[in-house]
PDB file of C-alpha atoms and ligand atoms in Angstrom:
ATOM      1  CA  UNK A  12    -103.642  -3.412 -21.475  1.00  0.00           C
ATOM      2  CA  UNK A  13    -100.122  -2.627 -20.210  1.00  0.00           C
ATOM      3  CA  UNK A  14     -96.834  -2.900 -22.056  1.00  0.00           C
ATOM      4  CA  UNK A  15     -94.159  -5.473 -21.423  1.00  0.00           C
ATOM      5  CA  UNK A  16     -91.905  -2.711 -20.137  1.00  0.00           C
ATOM      6  CA  UNK A  17     -94.458  -1.546 -17.561  1.00  0.00           C
ATOM      7  CA  UNK A  18     -95.078  -5.154 -16.527  1.00  0.00           C
ATOM      8  CA  UNK A  19     -91.344  -5.600 -15.962  1.00  0.00           C
ATOM      9  CA  UNK A  20     -91.084  -2.401 -13.937  1.00  0.00           C
ATOM     10  CA  UNK A  21     -94.070  -3.392 -11.810  1.00  0.00           C
ATOM     11  CA  UNK A  22     -92.667  -6.863 -11.227  1.00  0.00           C
ATOM     12  CA  UNK A  23     -89.379  -5.270 -10.154  1.00  0.00           C
ATOM     13  CA  UNK A  24     -91.318  -2.960  -7.841  1.00  0.00           C
ATOM     14  CA  UNK A  25     -92.844  -5.953  -6.061  1.00  0.00           C
ATOM     15  CA  UNK A  26     -89.269  -7.006  -5.264  1.00  0.00           C
ATOM     16  CA  UNK A  27     -88.416  -3.444  -4.156  1.00  0.00           C
ATOM     17  CA  UNK A  28     -91.318  -3.467  -1.719  1.00  0.00           C
ATOM     18  CA  UNK A  29     -90.340  -6.905  -0.445  1.00  0.00           C
ATOM     19  CA  UNK A  30     -86.751  -5.771   0.014  1.00  0.00           C
ATOM     20  CA  UNK A  31     -88.055  -2.801   2.027  1.00  0.00           C
ATOM     21  CA  UNK A  32     -90.082  -5.245   4.145  1.00  0.00           C
ATOM     22  CA  UNK A  33     -86.957  -7.301   4.859  1.00  0.00           C
ATOM     23  CA  UNK A  34     -84.922  -4.185   5.568  1.00  0.00           C
ATOM     24  CA  UNK A  35     -87.463  -2.874   8.075  1.00  0.00           C
ATOM     25  CA  UNK A  36     -87.700  -6.274   9.728  1.00  0.00           C
ATOM     26  CA  UNK A  37     -83.920  -6.183  10.090  1.00  0.00           C
ATOM     27  CA  UNK A  38     -84.227  -2.770  11.757  1.00  0.00           C
ATOM     28  CA  UNK A  39     -86.999  -4.101  13.974  1.00  0.00           C
ATOM     29  CA  UNK A  40     -84.745  -6.931  15.172  1.00  0.00           C
ATOM     30  CA  UNK A  41     -81.916  -4.462  15.880  1.00  0.00           C
ATOM     31  CA  UNK A  42     -84.148  -2.446  18.197  1.00  0.00           C
ATOM     32  CA  UNK A  43     -85.679  -5.532  19.750  1.00  0.00           C
ATOM     33  CA  UNK A  44     -82.268  -6.833  20.818  1.00  0.00           C
ATOM     34  CA  UNK A  45     -81.639  -3.450  22.468  1.00  0.00           C
ATOM     35  CA  UNK A  46     -84.858  -3.660  24.499  1.00  0.00           C
ATOM     36  CA  UNK A  47     -86.515  -0.912  22.513  1.00  0.00           C
ATOM     37  CA  UNK A  48     -89.643  -2.896  21.762  1.00  0.00           C
ATOM     38  CA  UNK A  49     -91.752   0.137  20.868  1.00  0.00           C
ATOM     39  CA  UNK A  50     -89.416   1.172  18.049  1.00  0.00           C
ATOM     40  CA  UNK A  51     -89.097  -2.494  17.081  1.00  0.00           C
ATOM     41  CA  UNK A  52     -92.901  -2.551  16.810  1.00  0.00           C
ATOM     42  CA  UNK A  53     -92.860   0.520  14.587  1.00  0.00           C
ATOM     43  CA  UNK A  54     -90.515  -1.141  12.100  1.00  0.00           C
ATOM     44  CA  UNK A  55     -92.358  -4.435  12.223  1.00  0.00           C
ATOM     45  CA  UNK A  56     -95.582  -2.633  11.271  1.00  0.00           C
ATOM     46  CA  UNK A  57     -93.647  -0.798   8.563  1.00  0.00           C
ATOM     47  CA  UNK A  58     -92.435  -4.142   7.253  1.00  0.00           C
ATOM     48  CA  UNK A  59     -96.013  -5.445   7.050  1.00  0.00           C
ATOM     49  CA  UNK A  60     -97.031  -2.326   5.139  1.00  0.00           C
ATOM     50  CA  UNK A  61     -94.312  -2.938   2.584  1.00  0.00           C
ATOM     51  CA  UNK A  62     -95.508  -6.503   2.049  1.00  0.00           C
ATOM     52  CA  UNK A  63     -98.994  -5.110   1.516  1.00  0.00           C
ATOM     53  CA  UNK A  64     -97.625  -2.631  -1.047  1.00  0.00           C
ATOM     54  CA  UNK A  65     -96.025  -5.498  -2.935  1.00  0.00           C
ATOM     55  CA  UNK A  66     -99.314  -7.426  -2.874  1.00  0.00           C
ATOM     56  CA  UNK A  67    -101.221  -4.443  -4.250  1.00  0.00           C
ATOM     57  CA  UNK A  68     -98.896  -4.419  -7.250  1.00  0.00           C
ATOM     58  CA  UNK A  69     -99.147  -8.211  -7.508  1.00  0.00           C
ATOM     59  CA  UNK A  70    -102.955  -7.911  -7.693  1.00  0.00           C
ATOM     60  CA  UNK A  71    -102.771  -5.132 -10.264  1.00  0.00           C
ATOM     61  CA  UNK A  72    -100.497  -7.107 -12.586  1.00  0.00           C
ATOM     62  CA  UNK A  73    -102.932 -10.017 -12.448  1.00  0.00           C
ATOM     63  CA  UNK A  74    -105.928  -7.721 -12.910  1.00  0.00           C
ATOM     64  CA  UNK A  75    -104.538  -6.350 -16.162  1.00  0.00           C
ATOM     65  CA  UNK A  76    -103.885  -9.855 -17.442  1.00  0.00           C
ATOM     66  CA  UNK A  77    -100.100  -9.843 -17.195  1.00  0.00           C
ATOM     67  CA  UNK A  78     -97.722 -12.365 -15.760  1.00  0.00           C
ATOM     68  CA  UNK A  79     -96.411 -12.001 -12.226  1.00  0.00           C
ATOM     69  CA  UNK A  80     -92.741 -12.910 -12.154  1.00  0.00           C
ATOM     70  CA  UNK A  81     -91.457 -13.106  -8.607  1.00  0.00           C
ATOM     71  CA  UNK A  82     -87.837 -12.096  -8.202  1.00  0.00           C
ATOM     72  CA  UNK A  83     -85.073 -12.722  -5.724  1.00  0.00           C
ATOM     73  CA  UNK A  84     -84.125  -9.970  -3.307  1.00  0.00           C
ATOM     74  CA  UNK A  85     -80.814  -9.036  -1.740  1.00  0.00           C
ATOM     75  CA  UNK A  86     -79.953  -9.578   1.883  1.00  0.00           C
ATOM     76  CA  UNK A  87     -80.554  -6.290   3.725  1.00  0.00           C
ATOM     77  CA  UNK A  88     -78.054  -4.797   6.192  1.00  0.00           C
ATOM     78  CA  UNK A  89     -78.497  -5.948   9.772  1.00  0.00           C
ATOM     79  CA  UNK A  90     -75.789  -3.949  11.531  1.00  0.00           C
ATOM     80  CA  UNK A  91     -76.349  -0.294  12.333  1.00  0.00           C
ATOM     81  CA  UNK A  92     -74.209   2.318  14.086  1.00  0.00           C
ATOM     82  CA  UNK A  93     -76.860   3.719  16.402  1.00  0.00           C
ATOM     83  CA  UNK A  94     -80.544   4.672  16.580  1.00  0.00           C
ATOM     84  CA  UNK A  95     -80.094   7.738  14.377  1.00  0.00           C
ATOM     85  CA  UNK A  96     -78.315   5.660  11.728  1.00  0.00           C
ATOM     86  CA  UNK A  97     -81.339   3.355  11.476  1.00  0.00           C
ATOM     87  CA  UNK A  98     -83.832   6.188  11.081  1.00  0.00           C
ATOM     88  CA  UNK A  99     -81.647   7.960   8.542  1.00  0.00           C
ATOM     89  CA  UNK A 100     -81.343   4.762   6.512  1.00  0.00           C
ATOM     90  CA  UNK A 101     -85.115   4.293   6.667  1.00  0.00           C
ATOM     91  CA  UNK A 102     -85.618   7.818   5.288  1.00  0.00           C
ATOM     92  CA  UNK A 103     -83.004   7.279   2.580  1.00  0.00           C
ATOM     93  CA  UNK A 104     -84.705   4.039   1.602  1.00  0.00           C
ATOM     94  CA  UNK A 105     -88.110   5.692   1.326  1.00  0.00           C
ATOM     95  CA  UNK A 106     -86.574   8.272  -1.003  1.00  0.00           C
ATOM     96  CA  UNK A 107     -85.292   5.435  -3.205  1.00  0.00           C
ATOM     97  CA  UNK A 108     -88.739   3.851  -3.271  1.00  0.00           C
ATOM     98  CA  UNK A 109     -90.282   7.198  -4.238  1.00  0.00           C
ATOM     99  CA  UNK A 110     -87.795   7.455  -7.074  1.00  0.00           C
ATOM    100  CA  UNK A 111     -88.661   4.021  -8.435  1.00  0.00           C
ATOM    101  CA  UNK A 112     -92.409   4.695  -8.196  1.00  0.00           C
ATOM    102  CA  UNK A 113     -91.940   8.012 -10.012  1.00  0.00           C
ATOM    103  CA  UNK A 114     -89.940   6.253 -12.707  1.00  0.00           C
ATOM    104  CA  UNK A 115     -92.757   3.793 -13.390  1.00  0.00           C
ATOM    105  CA  UNK A 116     -95.293   6.650 -13.396  1.00  0.00           C
ATOM    106  CA  UNK A 117     -93.087   8.546 -15.856  1.00  0.00           C
ATOM    107  CA  UNK A 118     -92.876   5.614 -18.276  1.00  0.00           C
ATOM    108  CA  UNK A 119     -96.608   4.929 -17.902  1.00  0.00           C
ATOM    109  CA  UNK A 120     -97.357   8.580 -18.687  1.00  0.00           C
ATOM    110  CA  UNK A 121     -95.100   8.477 -21.758  1.00  0.00           C
ATOM    111  CA  UNK A 122     -96.960   5.374 -22.939  1.00  0.00           C
ATOM    112  CA  UNK A 123    -100.380   6.970 -22.257  1.00  0.00           C
ATOM    113  CA  UNK A 124    -100.993   4.043 -19.921  1.00  0.00           C
ATOM    114  CA  UNK A 125    -103.610   5.850 -17.873  1.00  0.00           C
ATOM    115  CA  UNK A 126    -104.670   2.718 -16.002  1.00  0.00           C
ATOM    116  CA  UNK A 127    -101.193   2.356 -14.504  1.00  0.00           C
ATOM    117  CA  UNK A 128    -100.868   6.101 -13.899  1.00  0.00           C
ATOM    118  CA  UNK A 129    -104.151   5.971 -11.977  1.00  0.00           C
ATOM    119  CA  UNK A 130    -103.089   2.846 -10.080  1.00  0.00           C
ATOM    120  CA  UNK A 131     -99.779   4.463  -9.089  1.00  0.00           C
ATOM    121  CA  UNK A 132    -101.449   7.571  -7.710  1.00  0.00           C
ATOM    122  CA  UNK A 133    -102.131   5.698  -4.452  1.00  0.00           C
ATOM    123  CA  UNK A 134     -98.408   4.891  -4.181  1.00  0.00           C
ATOM    124  CA  UNK A 135     -97.387   8.468  -4.972  1.00  0.00           C
ATOM    125  CA  UNK A 136     -99.634   9.759  -2.182  1.00  0.00           C
ATOM    126  CA  UNK A 137     -98.354   7.030   0.122  1.00  0.00           C
ATOM    127  CA  UNK A 138     -94.742   8.031  -0.545  1.00  0.00           C
ATOM    128  CA  UNK A 139     -95.483  11.623   0.471  1.00  0.00           C
ATOM    129  CA  UNK A 140     -96.692  10.264   3.813  1.00  0.00           C
ATOM    130  CA  UNK A 141     -93.865   7.762   4.144  1.00  0.00           C
ATOM    131  CA  UNK A 142     -91.155  10.350   3.577  1.00  0.00           C
ATOM    132  CA  UNK A 143     -92.878  12.817   5.871  1.00  0.00           C
ATOM    133  CA  UNK A 144     -93.143  10.252   8.705  1.00  0.00           C
ATOM    134  CA  UNK A 145     -89.563   9.081   8.224  1.00  0.00           C
ATOM    135  CA  UNK A 146     -88.270  12.691   8.258  1.00  0.00           C
ATOM    136  CA  UNK A 147     -90.196  13.440  11.420  1.00  0.00           C
ATOM    137  CA  UNK A 148     -88.716  10.402  13.154  1.00  0.00           C
ATOM    138  CA  UNK A 149     -85.188  11.438  12.148  1.00  0.00           C
ATOM    139  CA  UNK A 150     -85.849  14.876  13.654  1.00  0.00           C
ATOM    140  CA  UNK A 151     -87.240  13.341  16.852  1.00  0.00           C
ATOM    141  CA  UNK A 152     -84.411  10.853  17.375  1.00  0.00           C
ATOM    142  CA  UNK A 153     -81.909  13.670  16.849  1.00  0.00           C
ATOM    143  CA  UNK A 154     -83.558  15.543  19.700  1.00  0.00           C
ATOM    144  CA  UNK A 155     -83.451  12.442  21.917  1.00  0.00           C
ATOM    145  CA  UNK A 156     -79.651  12.136  21.533  1.00  0.00           C
ATOM    146  CA  UNK A 157     -78.246  10.397  24.620  1.00  0.00           C
ATOM    147  CA  UNK A 158     -81.149  11.221  26.896  1.00  0.00           C
ATOM    148  CA  UNK A 159     -82.378   7.815  28.089  1.00  0.00           C
ATOM    149  CA  UNK A 160     -85.640   9.226  29.505  1.00  0.00           C
ATOM    150  CA  UNK A 161     -86.450  10.835  26.175  1.00  0.00           C
ATOM    151  CA  UNK A 162     -85.569   7.586  24.399  1.00  0.00           C
ATOM    152  CA  UNK A 163     -87.922   5.696  26.711  1.00  0.00           C
ATOM    153  CA  UNK A 164     -90.753   8.107  25.879  1.00  0.00           C
ATOM    154  CA  UNK A 165     -89.985   7.882  22.163  1.00  0.00           C
ATOM    155  CA  UNK A 166     -90.066   4.100  22.411  1.00  0.00           C
ATOM    156  CA  UNK A 167     -93.435   4.279  24.181  1.00  0.00           C
ATOM    157  CA  UNK A 168     -94.790   6.529  21.440  1.00  0.00           C
ATOM    158  CA  UNK A 169     -93.786   4.140  18.656  1.00  0.00           C
ATOM    159  CA  UNK A 170     -95.228   1.188  20.583  1.00  0.00           C
ATOM    160  CA  UNK A 171     -98.667   2.613  19.757  1.00  0.00           C
ATOM    161  CA  UNK A 172     -98.433   1.986  16.035  1.00  0.00           C
ATOM    162  CA  UNK A 173    -100.743  -0.728  14.708  1.00  0.00           C
ATOM    163  CA  UNK A 174    -100.930  -2.295  11.279  1.00  0.00           C
ATOM    164  CA  UNK A 175    -104.003  -1.296   9.317  1.00  0.00           C
ATOM    165  CA  UNK A 176    -104.708  -3.253   6.170  1.00  0.00           C
ATOM    166  CA  UNK A 177    -105.607  -1.071   3.193  1.00  0.00           C
ATOM    167  CA  UNK A 178    -108.115  -2.554   0.746  1.00  0.00           C
ATOM    168  CA  UNK A 179    -106.579  -4.007  -2.402  1.00  0.00           C
ATOM    169  CA  UNK A 180    -106.217  -1.936  -5.562  1.00  0.00           C
ATOM    170  CA  UNK A 181    -109.278  -3.636  -7.101  1.00  0.00           C
TER     171      UNK A 181
HETATM  172 FE1  FEO B 223     -93.729   0.836   0.003  1.00  0.00          FE
HETATM  173 FE2  FEO B 223     -92.331   2.521   2.276  1.00  0.00          FE
HETATM  174  O1  FEO B 223     -92.790   2.298   0.491  1.00  0.00           O
END
Protein backbone atom coordinates (compact mmCIF):
# COMPACT_ATOMS: atom_id res chain seq x y z
CA UNK A 1 0.00 0.00 0.00
CA UNK A 2 2.90 2.40 0.64
CA UNK A 3 6.11 2.81 -1.32
CA UNK A 4 9.54 1.77 -0.17
CA UNK A 5 10.52 5.43 0.01
CA UNK A 6 7.62 6.30 2.32
CA UNK A 7 8.39 3.25 4.46
CA UNK A 8 11.99 4.44 4.80
CA UNK A 9 10.93 7.97 5.71
CA UNK A 10 8.47 6.66 8.30
CA UNK A 11 11.08 4.34 9.79
CA UNK A 12 13.46 7.30 10.02
CA UNK A 13 10.70 9.32 11.68
CA UNK A 14 10.38 6.70 14.42
CA UNK A 15 14.05 7.38 15.18
CA UNK A 16 13.43 11.15 15.07
CA UNK A 17 10.67 10.82 17.64
CA UNK A 18 12.85 8.59 19.81
CA UNK A 19 15.71 11.07 19.58
CA UNK A 20 13.29 13.80 20.70
CA UNK A 21 12.28 11.58 23.63
CA UNK A 22 15.93 11.19 24.66
CA UNK A 23 16.59 14.89 24.20
CA UNK A 24 13.65 15.87 26.40
CA UNK A 25 14.67 13.34 29.03
CA UNK A 26 18.11 14.95 29.01
CA UNK A 27 16.46 18.34 29.57
CA UNK A 28 14.33 16.84 32.33
CA UNK A 29 17.45 15.60 34.13
CA UNK A 30 19.09 19.03 33.79
CA UNK A 31 16.17 20.69 35.57
CA UNK A 32 15.88 17.92 38.12
CA UNK A 33 19.49 18.40 39.23
CA UNK A 34 18.72 22.10 39.70
CA UNK A 35 15.75 21.36 41.98
CA UNK A 36 13.24 22.51 39.40
CA UNK A 37 11.14 19.37 39.58
CA UNK A 38 8.07 20.94 37.99
CA UNK A 39 9.93 21.82 34.80
CA UNK A 40 11.66 18.44 34.97
CA UNK A 41 8.18 16.88 35.07
CA UNK A 42 7.13 18.87 32.02
CA UNK A 43 10.02 17.51 29.96
CA UNK A 44 9.58 13.99 31.25
CA UNK A 45 5.94 14.05 30.08
CA UNK A 46 7.13 15.52 26.78
CA UNK A 47 9.57 12.65 26.45
CA UNK A 48 6.78 10.11 26.98
CA UNK A 49 4.71 11.84 24.31
CA UNK A 50 7.55 11.52 21.83
CA UNK A 51 7.83 7.79 22.52
CA UNK A 52 4.10 7.53 21.90
CA UNK A 53 4.51 9.40 18.59
CA UNK A 54 7.15 6.90 17.53
CA UNK A 55 4.85 4.01 18.47
CA UNK A 56 2.00 5.46 16.43
CA UNK A 57 4.25 5.40 13.37
CA UNK A 58 5.48 1.92 14.30
CA UNK A 59 1.85 0.69 14.38
CA UNK A 60 1.05 2.37 11.07
CA UNK A 61 3.99 0.77 9.27
CA UNK A 62 2.86 -2.64 10.51
CA UNK A 63 -0.77 -1.90 9.64
CA UNK A 64 0.11 -1.22 6.01
CA UNK A 65 2.10 -4.43 5.81
CA UNK A 66 5.58 -2.93 5.71
CA UNK A 67 8.69 -3.78 7.62
CA UNK A 68 9.63 -1.85 10.75
CA UNK A 69 13.36 -1.25 10.76
CA UNK A 70 14.49 0.18 14.07
CA UNK A 71 17.43 2.55 13.82
CA UNK A 72 20.13 3.82 16.12
CA UNK A 73 19.86 7.34 17.48
CA UNK A 74 22.50 9.89 18.39
CA UNK A 75 23.37 10.88 21.91
CA UNK A 76 21.49 14.11 22.71
CA UNK A 77 23.14 17.12 24.36
CA UNK A 78 23.04 17.09 28.15
CA UNK A 79 24.71 20.40 28.96
CA UNK A 80 22.76 23.63 28.66
CA UNK A 81 23.67 27.26 29.33
CA UNK A 82 20.60 28.22 31.33
CA UNK A 83 16.83 27.73 31.54
CA UNK A 84 16.15 29.88 28.47
CA UNK A 85 18.68 27.89 26.44
CA UNK A 86 16.79 24.67 27.18
CA UNK A 87 13.42 26.08 26.16
CA UNK A 88 14.84 27.64 23.01
CA UNK A 89 16.43 24.33 22.04
CA UNK A 90 13.12 22.55 22.67
CA UNK A 91 11.35 25.00 20.33
CA UNK A 92 14.07 24.65 17.69
CA UNK A 93 13.78 20.88 17.91
CA UNK A 94 10.01 20.96 17.44
CA UNK A 95 10.53 23.05 14.31
CA UNK A 96 12.88 20.36 12.98
CA UNK A 97 10.31 17.67 13.71
CA UNK A 98 7.63 19.70 11.90
CA UNK A 99 9.93 19.96 8.91
CA UNK A 100 10.50 16.21 8.75
CA UNK A 101 6.78 15.47 9.11
CA UNK A 102 6.00 17.96 6.33
CA UNK A 103 8.62 16.33 4.13
CA UNK A 104 6.99 12.91 4.49
CA UNK A 105 3.55 14.45 3.84
CA UNK A 106 4.95 16.15 0.73
CA UNK A 107 6.36 12.91 -0.69
CA UNK A 108 3.16 11.03 0.21
CA UNK A 109 1.10 13.69 -1.58
CA UNK A 110 3.34 13.47 -4.67
CA UNK A 111 2.85 9.70 -4.67
CA UNK A 112 -0.94 10.02 -4.21
CA UNK A 113 -0.47 7.98 -1.04
CA UNK A 114 -3.65 9.22 0.58
CA UNK A 115 -3.50 6.69 3.41
CA UNK A 116 -0.21 8.15 4.63
CA UNK A 117 -1.36 11.73 4.03
CA UNK A 118 -4.41 10.99 6.18
CA UNK A 119 -2.30 9.27 8.84
CA UNK A 120 0.10 12.23 8.99
CA UNK A 121 -2.69 14.75 9.50
CA UNK A 122 -2.72 13.89 13.22
CA UNK A 123 1.02 14.67 13.39
CA UNK A 124 0.62 17.92 11.45
CA UNK A 125 -2.05 19.08 13.91
CA UNK A 126 0.09 17.91 16.81
CA UNK A 127 3.06 19.93 15.55
CA UNK A 128 0.97 23.10 15.48
CA UNK A 129 0.25 22.52 19.17
CA UNK A 130 3.80 21.50 20.00
CA UNK A 131 5.34 24.59 18.43
CA UNK A 132 2.72 26.83 20.00
CA UNK A 133 3.35 25.39 23.50
CA UNK A 134 7.12 25.55 23.08
CA UNK A 135 6.93 29.20 21.89
CA UNK A 136 4.75 30.13 24.83
CA UNK A 137 7.22 28.58 27.27
CA UNK A 138 10.11 30.49 25.69
CA UNK A 139 8.13 33.71 26.12
CA UNK A 140 7.32 32.87 29.75
CA UNK A 141 10.86 31.92 30.75
CA UNK A 142 12.11 35.15 29.17
CA UNK A 143 9.77 37.07 31.44
CA UNK A 144 10.97 35.10 34.48
CA UNK A 145 14.61 36.14 33.88
CA UNK A 146 16.46 36.13 37.21
CA UNK A 147 13.38 36.48 39.37
CA UNK A 148 13.51 33.42 41.65
CA UNK A 149 9.91 33.88 42.86
CA UNK A 150 8.67 33.93 39.28
CA UNK A 151 10.79 30.86 38.51
CA UNK A 152 9.26 29.07 41.49
CA UNK A 153 5.75 29.84 40.22
CA UNK A 154 6.68 28.76 36.70
CA UNK A 155 8.05 25.51 38.09
CA UNK A 156 4.80 24.97 40.02
CA UNK A 157 2.79 25.55 36.85
CA UNK A 158 4.74 22.97 34.85
CA UNK A 159 4.47 20.46 37.71
CA UNK A 160 0.78 20.16 36.80
CA UNK A 161 1.37 18.52 33.44
CA UNK A 162 0.32 14.87 33.22
CA UNK A 163 0.88 12.35 30.47
CA UNK A 164 -2.27 11.45 28.57
CA UNK A 165 -2.05 8.48 26.25
CA UNK A 166 -3.61 9.11 22.84
CA UNK A 167 -5.27 6.10 21.20
CA UNK A 168 -3.18 4.41 18.52
CA UNK A 169 -3.52 5.35 14.86
CA UNK A 170 -5.64 2.24 14.20
FE1 LIG B 1 6.74 14.21 18.18
FE2 LIG B 1 7.30 16.92 19.69
O1 LIG B 1 7.02 15.99 18.11
